[in-house]
């Protein structure tokens, strides 16, 4: 994970324009970007995982 840009959840939610509740509903359905939980309990999303998720969303919409 060294060198990988990790985004905080509020940054991700702002970028995708979604509420925390809606994000976690999508996550429960297996449709959200992969979350990584840190030892202190905070969560992060890698930039690569978020970009791949956006790509999958675009392909599904087409």
GROMACS .gro file of C-alpha atoms in nm:
model
   62
    1UNK     CA    1   0.000   0.000   0.000
    2UNK     CA    2   0.304   0.225   0.017
    3UNK     CA    3   0.274   0.500  -0.240
    4UNK     CA    4  -0.097   0.438  -0.293
    5UNK     CA    5  -0.317   0.743  -0.248
    6UNK     CA    6  -0.569   0.665   0.023
    7UNK     CA    7  -0.885   0.877   0.052
    8UNK     CA    8  -1.086   0.938   0.367
    9UNK     CA    9  -1.451   0.840   0.349
   10UNK     CA   10  -1.577   1.203   0.355
   11UNK     CA   11  -1.353   1.275   0.053
   12UNK     CA   12  -1.499   0.977  -0.132
   13UNK     CA   13  -1.857   1.071  -0.043
   14UNK     CA   14  -1.798   1.428  -0.162
   15UNK     CA   15  -1.648   1.308  -0.491
   16UNK     CA   16  -1.929   1.065  -0.571
   17UNK     CA   17  -2.201   1.294  -0.435
   18UNK     CA   18  -2.351   1.041  -0.198
   19UNK     CA   19  -2.456   1.036   0.166
   20UNK     CA   20  -2.283   0.809   0.414
   21UNK     CA   21  -2.607   0.611   0.463
   22UNK     CA   22  -2.651   0.555   0.089
   23UNK     CA   23  -2.285   0.451   0.057
   24UNK     CA   24  -2.321   0.192   0.332
   25UNK     CA   25  -2.642   0.057   0.175
   26UNK     CA   26  -2.451   0.010  -0.151
   27UNK     CA   27  -2.167  -0.151   0.043
   28UNK     CA   28  -2.410  -0.396   0.205
   29UNK     CA   29  -2.519  -0.497  -0.147
   30UNK     CA   30  -2.156  -0.537  -0.258
   31UNK     CA   31  -2.178  -0.242  -0.497
   32UNK     CA   32  -1.944   0.012  -0.333
   33UNK     CA   33  -1.569   0.062  -0.370
   34UNK     CA   34  -1.357  -0.153  -0.143
   35UNK     CA   35  -1.298  -0.008   0.205
   36UNK     CA   36  -0.981  -0.066   0.402
   37UNK     CA   37  -1.008  -0.041   0.779
   38UNK     CA   38  -0.709   0.102   0.963
   39UNK     CA   39  -0.600  -0.023   1.307
   40UNK     CA   40  -0.749   0.292   1.464
   41UNK     CA   41  -1.092   0.208   1.318
   42UNK     CA   42  -1.092   0.470   1.044
   43UNK     CA   43  -1.164   0.362   0.688
   44UNK     CA   44  -0.994   0.455   0.364
   45UNK     CA   45  -1.054   0.391  -0.005
   46UNK     CA   46  -0.760   0.368  -0.240
   47UNK     CA   47  -0.766   0.601  -0.540
   48UNK     CA   48  -0.716   0.298  -0.766
   49UNK     CA   49  -1.017   0.116  -0.614
   50UNK     CA   50  -1.235   0.426  -0.650
   51UNK     CA   51  -1.129   0.480  -1.012
   52UNK     CA   52  -1.199   0.112  -1.092
   53UNK     CA   53  -1.540   0.141  -0.927
   54UNK     CA   54  -1.622   0.451  -1.138
   55UNK     CA   55  -1.520   0.256  -1.450
   56UNK     CA   56  -1.750  -0.035  -1.358
   57UNK     CA   57  -2.037   0.210  -1.298
   58UNK     CA   58  -1.986   0.364  -1.642
   59UNK     CA   59  -1.977   0.023  -1.811
   60UNK     CA   60  -2.297  -0.088  -1.637
   61UNK     CA   61  -2.474   0.234  -1.738
   62UNK     CA   62  -2.381   0.191  -2.104
   0.00000   0.00000   0.00000
